GROMACS .gro file of C-alpha atoms in nm:
model
  212
    1MET     CA    1  -1.933   1.594   0.060
    2SER     CA    2  -1.826   1.615  -0.303
    3ILE     CA    3  -1.580   1.340  -0.393
    4ASN     CA    4  -1.492   1.260  -0.754
    5THR     CA    5  -1.148   1.103  -0.706
    6ILE     CA    6  -1.038   0.812  -0.487
    7LEU     CA    7  -0.676   0.719  -0.431
    8PHE     CA    8  -0.578   0.388  -0.277
    9ASP     CA    9  -0.270   0.245  -0.121
   10LEU     CA   10  -0.213  -0.107  -0.257
   11ASP     CA   11  -0.057  -0.351  -0.009
   12GLY     CA   12  -0.272  -0.408   0.297
   13THR     CA   13  -0.549  -0.194   0.150
   14LEU     CA   14  -0.665  -0.346  -0.178
   15ILE     CA   15  -0.461  -0.665  -0.180
   16ASP     CA   16  -0.347  -0.887   0.105
   17THR     CA   17   0.029  -0.914   0.075
   18ASN     CA   18   0.097  -0.931   0.448
   19GLU     CA   19   0.216  -1.291   0.465
   20LEU     CA   20   0.424  -1.245   0.149
   21ILE     CA   21   0.593  -0.936   0.295
   22ILE     CA   22   0.648  -1.098   0.634
   23SER     CA   23   0.794  -1.412   0.478
   24SER     CA   24   1.020  -1.203   0.254
   25PHE     CA   25   1.150  -0.998   0.546
   26THR     CA   26   1.191  -1.315   0.753
   27HIS     CA   27   1.388  -1.479   0.473
   28THR     CA   28   1.612  -1.172   0.447
   29THR     CA   29   1.667  -1.121   0.820
   30GLU     CA   30   1.758  -1.487   0.866
   31GLN     CA   31   2.043  -1.435   0.622
   32TYR     CA   32   2.158  -1.086   0.715
   33GLY     CA   33   2.031  -1.002   1.062
   34ASP     CA   34   2.261  -1.005   1.361
   35ARG     CA   35   1.986  -1.187   1.554
   36LEU     CA   36   1.643  -1.340   1.508
   37TYR     CA   37   1.368  -1.085   1.448
   38SER     CA   38   1.024  -1.144   1.598
   39ARG     CA   39   0.708  -1.133   1.388
   40GLU     CA   40   0.610  -0.811   1.568
   41GLU     CA   41   0.942  -0.647   1.475
   42ILE     CA   42   0.905  -0.756   1.115
   43MET     CA   43   0.551  -0.619   1.105
   44SER     CA   44   0.694  -0.278   1.194
   45PHE     CA   45   0.882  -0.285   0.862
   46ILE     CA   46   0.553  -0.288   0.669
   47GLY     CA   47   0.458   0.049   0.522
   48PRO     CA   48   0.779   0.249   0.474
   49PRO     CA   49   0.981   0.215   0.151
   50LEU     CA   50   1.166  -0.116   0.134
   51ARG     CA   51   1.516   0.032   0.146
   52GLU     CA   52   1.426   0.233   0.454
   53SER     CA   53   1.314  -0.079   0.638
   54LEU     CA   54   1.605  -0.294   0.523
   55ALA     CA   55   1.853  -0.027   0.635
   56LYS     CA   56   1.747  -0.107   0.991
   57ILE     CA   57   1.880  -0.461   0.941
   58ASP     CA   58   2.212  -0.374   0.774
   59LYS     CA   59   2.259  -0.018   0.653
   60ASP     CA   60   2.586  -0.104   0.478
   61ARG     CA   61   2.439  -0.374   0.252
   62VAL     CA   62   2.096  -0.237   0.167
   63GLU     CA   63   2.112  -0.307  -0.207
   64GLU     CA   64   2.219  -0.665  -0.143
   65LEU     CA   65   1.930  -0.709   0.098
   66VAL     CA   66   1.687  -0.556  -0.153
   67ASN     CA   67   1.790  -0.813  -0.413
   68VAL     CA   68   1.746  -1.104  -0.171
   69TYR     CA   69   1.410  -0.971  -0.051
   70ARG     CA   70   1.275  -0.911  -0.400
   71GLU     CA   71   1.389  -1.248  -0.535
   72HIS     CA   72   1.198  -1.425  -0.256
   73ASN     CA   73   0.903  -1.188  -0.288
   74MET     CA   74   0.855  -1.241  -0.660
   75LYS     CA   75   0.911  -1.617  -0.641
   76HIS     CA   76   0.627  -1.659  -0.390
   77HIS     CA   77   0.406  -1.368  -0.502
   78ASP     CA   78   0.123  -1.546  -0.679
   79GLU     CA   79   0.075  -1.814  -0.414
   80LEU     CA   80   0.044  -1.569  -0.125
   81VAL     CA   81  -0.138  -1.264  -0.267
   82GLU     CA   82  -0.512  -1.206  -0.309
   83ALA     CA   83  -0.757  -0.916  -0.307
   84TYR     CA   84  -0.938  -0.839   0.018
   85PRO     CA   85  -1.313  -0.918   0.038
   86THR     CA   86  -1.543  -0.684  -0.163
   87VAL     CA   87  -1.245  -0.498  -0.316
   88VAL     CA   88  -1.276  -0.611  -0.678
   89GLU     CA   89  -1.652  -0.554  -0.706
   90THR     CA   90  -1.629  -0.219  -0.526
   91ILE     CA   91  -1.356  -0.092  -0.757
   92GLU     CA   92  -1.555  -0.208  -1.060
   93THR     CA   93  -1.862  -0.022  -0.931
   94LEU     CA   94  -1.662   0.296  -0.872
   95LYS     CA   95  -1.519   0.274  -1.222
   96GLU     CA   96  -1.866   0.223  -1.373
   97LYS     CA   97  -1.995   0.527  -1.184
   98GLY     CA   98  -1.722   0.742  -1.334
   99TYR     CA   99  -1.501   0.806  -1.034
  100LYS     CA  100  -1.139   0.887  -1.108
  101LEU     CA  101  -0.924   0.616  -0.949
  102GLY     CA  102  -0.555   0.595  -0.871
  103ILE     CA  103  -0.299   0.392  -0.679
  104VAL     CA  104  -0.040   0.564  -0.459
  105THR     CA  105   0.209   0.316  -0.314
  106THR     CA  106   0.557   0.295  -0.164
  107LYS     CA  107   0.622  -0.024  -0.362
  108MET     CA  108   0.839  -0.046  -0.671
  109ARG     CA  109   0.654  -0.067  -1.001
  110GLN     CA  110   0.744  -0.422  -1.098
  111THR     CA  111   0.575  -0.584  -0.799
  112VAL     CA  112   0.286  -0.334  -0.813
  113GLU     CA  113   0.211  -0.448  -1.167
  114MET     CA  114   0.227  -0.812  -1.057
  115GLY     CA  115  -0.029  -0.755  -0.782
  116LEU     CA  116  -0.271  -0.557  -0.999
  117LYS     CA  117  -0.255  -0.815  -1.279
  118LEU     CA  118  -0.298  -1.112  -1.045
  119THR     CA  119  -0.610  -0.967  -0.879
  120GLY     CA  120  -0.770  -0.832  -1.197
  121LEU     CA  121  -0.749  -0.471  -1.081
  122LYS     CA  122  -0.505  -0.340  -1.340
  123GLU     CA  123  -0.759  -0.206  -1.591
  124SER     CA  124  -0.943  -0.004  -1.326
  125PHE     CA  125  -0.651   0.223  -1.242
  126PRO     CA  126  -0.533   0.460  -1.517
  127VAL     CA  127  -0.289   0.625  -1.276
  128VAL     CA  128  -0.043   0.432  -1.060
  129VAL     CA  129   0.221   0.626  -0.868
  130THR     CA  130   0.496   0.403  -0.729
  131LEU     CA  131   0.814   0.459  -0.535
  132ASP     CA  132   0.999   0.472  -0.868
  133ASP     CA  133   0.803   0.782  -0.970
  134VAL     CA  134   0.878   1.017  -0.680
  135SER     CA  135   1.165   1.173  -0.486
  136ASN     CA  136   0.974   1.170  -0.156
  137ALA     CA  137   0.756   0.880  -0.043
  138LYS     CA  138   0.445   0.901   0.175
  139PRO     CA  139   0.384   1.061   0.423
  140ASP     CA  140   0.520   1.340   0.203
  141PRO     CA  141   0.234   1.469  -0.015
  142GLU     CA  142   0.439   1.438  -0.336
  143PRO     CA  143   0.297   1.098  -0.448
  144ILE     CA  144  -0.061   1.212  -0.392
  145ASN     CA  145  -0.001   1.544  -0.565
  146LYS     CA  146   0.150   1.358  -0.861
  147ALA     CA  147  -0.155   1.133  -0.888
  148LEU     CA  148  -0.392   1.430  -0.863
  149GLU     CA  149  -0.207   1.609  -1.139
  150GLN     CA  150  -0.229   1.307  -1.369
  151LEU     CA  151  -0.600   1.261  -1.294
  152ASP     CA  152  -0.671   1.635  -1.330
  153SER     CA  153  -0.822   1.633  -0.981
  154THR     CA  154  -0.813   1.858  -0.678
  155ALA     CA  155  -0.730   1.752  -0.322
  156SER     CA  156  -1.054   1.893  -0.183
  157GLU     CA  157  -1.256   1.649  -0.396
  158THR     CA  158  -1.035   1.347  -0.325
  159LEU     CA  159  -1.043   1.061  -0.073
  160MET     CA  160  -0.717   0.881   0.017
  161VAL     CA  161  -0.768   0.525   0.144
  162GLY     CA  162  -0.495   0.330   0.322
  163ASP     CA  163  -0.393   0.082   0.587
  164ASN     CA  164  -0.087   0.259   0.724
  165THR     CA  165  -0.010   0.576   0.914
  166HIS     CA  166   0.188   0.694   0.609
  167ASP     CA  167  -0.132   0.688   0.402
  168ILE     CA  168  -0.342   0.890   0.644
  169LEU     CA  169  -0.065   1.144   0.705
  170ALA     CA  170   0.005   1.180   0.333
  171GLY     CA  171  -0.362   1.247   0.269
  172LYS     CA  172  -0.376   1.507   0.542
  173ASN     CA  173  -0.054   1.667   0.417
  174ALA     CA  174  -0.196   1.687   0.065
  175GLY     CA  175  -0.534   1.819   0.182
  176THR     CA  176  -0.753   1.523   0.088
  177LYS     CA  177  -1.017   1.346   0.290
  178THR     CA  178  -0.881   1.026   0.444
  179ALA     CA  179  -1.012   0.677   0.516
  180GLY     CA  180  -0.839   0.405   0.716
  181VAL     CA  181  -0.913   0.036   0.675
  182ALA     CA  182  -0.995  -0.166   0.986
  183TRP     CA  183  -0.829  -0.478   0.841
  184THR     CA  184  -0.484  -0.320   0.869
  185ILE     CA  185  -0.227  -0.557   1.016
  186LYS     CA  186  -0.114  -0.267   1.235
  187GLY     CA  187  -0.448  -0.267   1.420
  188LYS     CA  188  -0.716  -0.008   1.347
  189GLU     CA  189  -0.641   0.177   1.673
  190VAL     CA  190  -0.310   0.290   1.521
  191LEU     CA  191  -0.498   0.459   1.239
  192GLU     CA  192  -0.781   0.591   1.456
  193ALA     CA  193  -0.520   0.778   1.661
  194LEU     CA  194  -0.455   0.992   1.351
  195ASP     CA  195  -0.823   1.085   1.325
  196PRO     CA  196  -0.900   0.988   0.964
  197ASP     CA  197  -1.230   1.114   0.828
  198PHE     CA  198  -1.360   0.758   0.789
  199MET     CA  199  -1.281   0.402   0.898
  200LEU     CA  200  -1.386   0.119   0.668
  201THR     CA  201  -1.463  -0.226   0.805
  202GLU     CA  202  -1.488  -0.358   0.448
  203MET     CA  203  -1.419  -0.190   0.115
  204ARG     CA  204  -1.780  -0.174  -0.011
  205GLU     CA  205  -1.861   0.076   0.266
  206ILE     CA  206  -1.685   0.336   0.053
  207LEU     CA  207  -1.996   0.340  -0.168
  208ASP     CA  208  -2.204   0.463   0.127
  209ILE     CA  209  -1.946   0.727   0.215
  210ILE     CA  210  -1.951   0.885  -0.130
  211GLY     CA  211  -2.326   0.847  -0.165
  212GLY     CA  212  -2.317   0.568  -0.421
   0.00000   0.00000   0.00000
């Protein structure tokens, strides 16, 4: 297998933002929901674009909900976010070996930059495609295609790594190889059902996959 490019989702893949996201949704639903939402329901909001998830709470006040969510999210960001085990050293190794690296996320750029800076990953990713950069979010292939264009890469030589069904489907739709991460909050069985090419139990296993 010839892989020279690796694209990563951010939240739930490289950095653990799960509790931050859950607390931000909980904070927002407590103010705007017509009832109490369970943790399992709130977990279902993780992955799709923020506005899409918040529309399920109150479709008529989405922008208001976005502002409340983001204010809470940014206020508590640094205390609740960290990189997953072996992520930082694996990314550094990939960079040293000359692999082309990119981020493809459904997050908005401001909070993406916060996460990359906090975890020391920012300098390793010359290309970062956020929700602000595309018309169609994952699972549409547009974000991946945009990253490939900026990296001067081809889908057939690319691996897309993610923790959500949107990531695996986007990779398949774009024609890349795909890898799920077993630490997904959704449960790895959800990803295995989509038949990704690989399933990582920790990030450093990617070095074995690409022959590094």
